[in-house]
Short mmCIF file of C-alpha atoms in Angstrom, two decimals:
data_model
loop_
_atom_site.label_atom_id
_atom_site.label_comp_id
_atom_site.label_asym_id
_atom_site.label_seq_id
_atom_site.Cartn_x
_atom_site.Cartn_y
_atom_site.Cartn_z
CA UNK A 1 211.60 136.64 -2.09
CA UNK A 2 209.73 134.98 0.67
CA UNK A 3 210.37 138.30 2.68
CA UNK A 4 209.00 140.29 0.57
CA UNK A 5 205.71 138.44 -1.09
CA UNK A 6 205.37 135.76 1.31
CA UNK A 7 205.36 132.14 1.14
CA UNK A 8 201.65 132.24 -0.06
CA UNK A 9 202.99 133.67 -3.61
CA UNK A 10 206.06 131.56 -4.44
CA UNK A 11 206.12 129.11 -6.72
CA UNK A 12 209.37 126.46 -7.18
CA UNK A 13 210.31 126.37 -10.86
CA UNK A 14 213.30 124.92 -13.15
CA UNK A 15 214.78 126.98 -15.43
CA UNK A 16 214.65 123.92 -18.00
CA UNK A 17 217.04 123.18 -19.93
CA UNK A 18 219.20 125.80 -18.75
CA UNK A 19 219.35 124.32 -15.03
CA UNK A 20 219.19 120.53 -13.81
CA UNK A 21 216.39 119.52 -12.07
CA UNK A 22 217.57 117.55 -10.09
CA UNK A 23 220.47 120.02 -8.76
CA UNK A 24 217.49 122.22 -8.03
CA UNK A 25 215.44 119.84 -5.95
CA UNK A 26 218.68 119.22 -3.98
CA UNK A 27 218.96 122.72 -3.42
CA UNK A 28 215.03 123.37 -2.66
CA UNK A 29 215.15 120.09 -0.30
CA UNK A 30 217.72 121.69 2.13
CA UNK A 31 217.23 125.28 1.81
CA UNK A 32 216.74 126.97 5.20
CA UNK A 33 213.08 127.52 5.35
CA UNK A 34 209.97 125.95 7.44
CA UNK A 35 208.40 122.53 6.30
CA UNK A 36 204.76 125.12 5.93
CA UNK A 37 206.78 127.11 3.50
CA UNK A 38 208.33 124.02 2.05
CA UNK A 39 205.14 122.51 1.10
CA UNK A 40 203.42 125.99 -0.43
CA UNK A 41 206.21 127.10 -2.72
CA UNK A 42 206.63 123.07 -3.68
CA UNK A 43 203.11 122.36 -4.22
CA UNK A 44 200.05 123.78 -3.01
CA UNK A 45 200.59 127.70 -4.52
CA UNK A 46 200.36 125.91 -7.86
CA UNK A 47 197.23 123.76 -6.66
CA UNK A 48 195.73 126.79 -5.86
CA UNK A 49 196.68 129.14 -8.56
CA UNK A 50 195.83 126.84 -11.05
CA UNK A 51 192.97 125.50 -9.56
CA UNK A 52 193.95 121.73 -9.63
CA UNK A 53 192.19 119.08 -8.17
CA UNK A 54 194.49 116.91 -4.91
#
C-alpha cells in the first residue's frame, strides 16, 4: 500500500470486532517500515485529514 499511495495517505485502522486490537498494534509496532512512516500512518494522516487539533 505504502508503495503505491505513499505513507502520506495511510491510515492504521482495526477491523473492530472482527480483529484484536491489540494483536494489531503488535503487528503495526514491528512491521518493517521507517519510524517517519510509523508516525504518519499511526497518527498524524488522521490529524490532518480530520483536521484535529495536537
Amino acid at each position: 500500500m505504502i508503495a503505491e499511495v505513499g505513507a502520506d495517505r495511510v491510515l492504521f485502522a482495526v477491523d473492530y470486532p472482527y480483529e484484536r486490537t491489540n494483536q494489531a498494534v503488535e503487528w503495526f509496532d514491528h512491521c518493517a517500515i521507517n519510524e517517519e512512516d510509523r508516525e504518519k500512518i499511526a497518527r498524524l494522516n488522521a490529524v490532518r485529514l480530520f483536521k484535529l487539533d495536537m
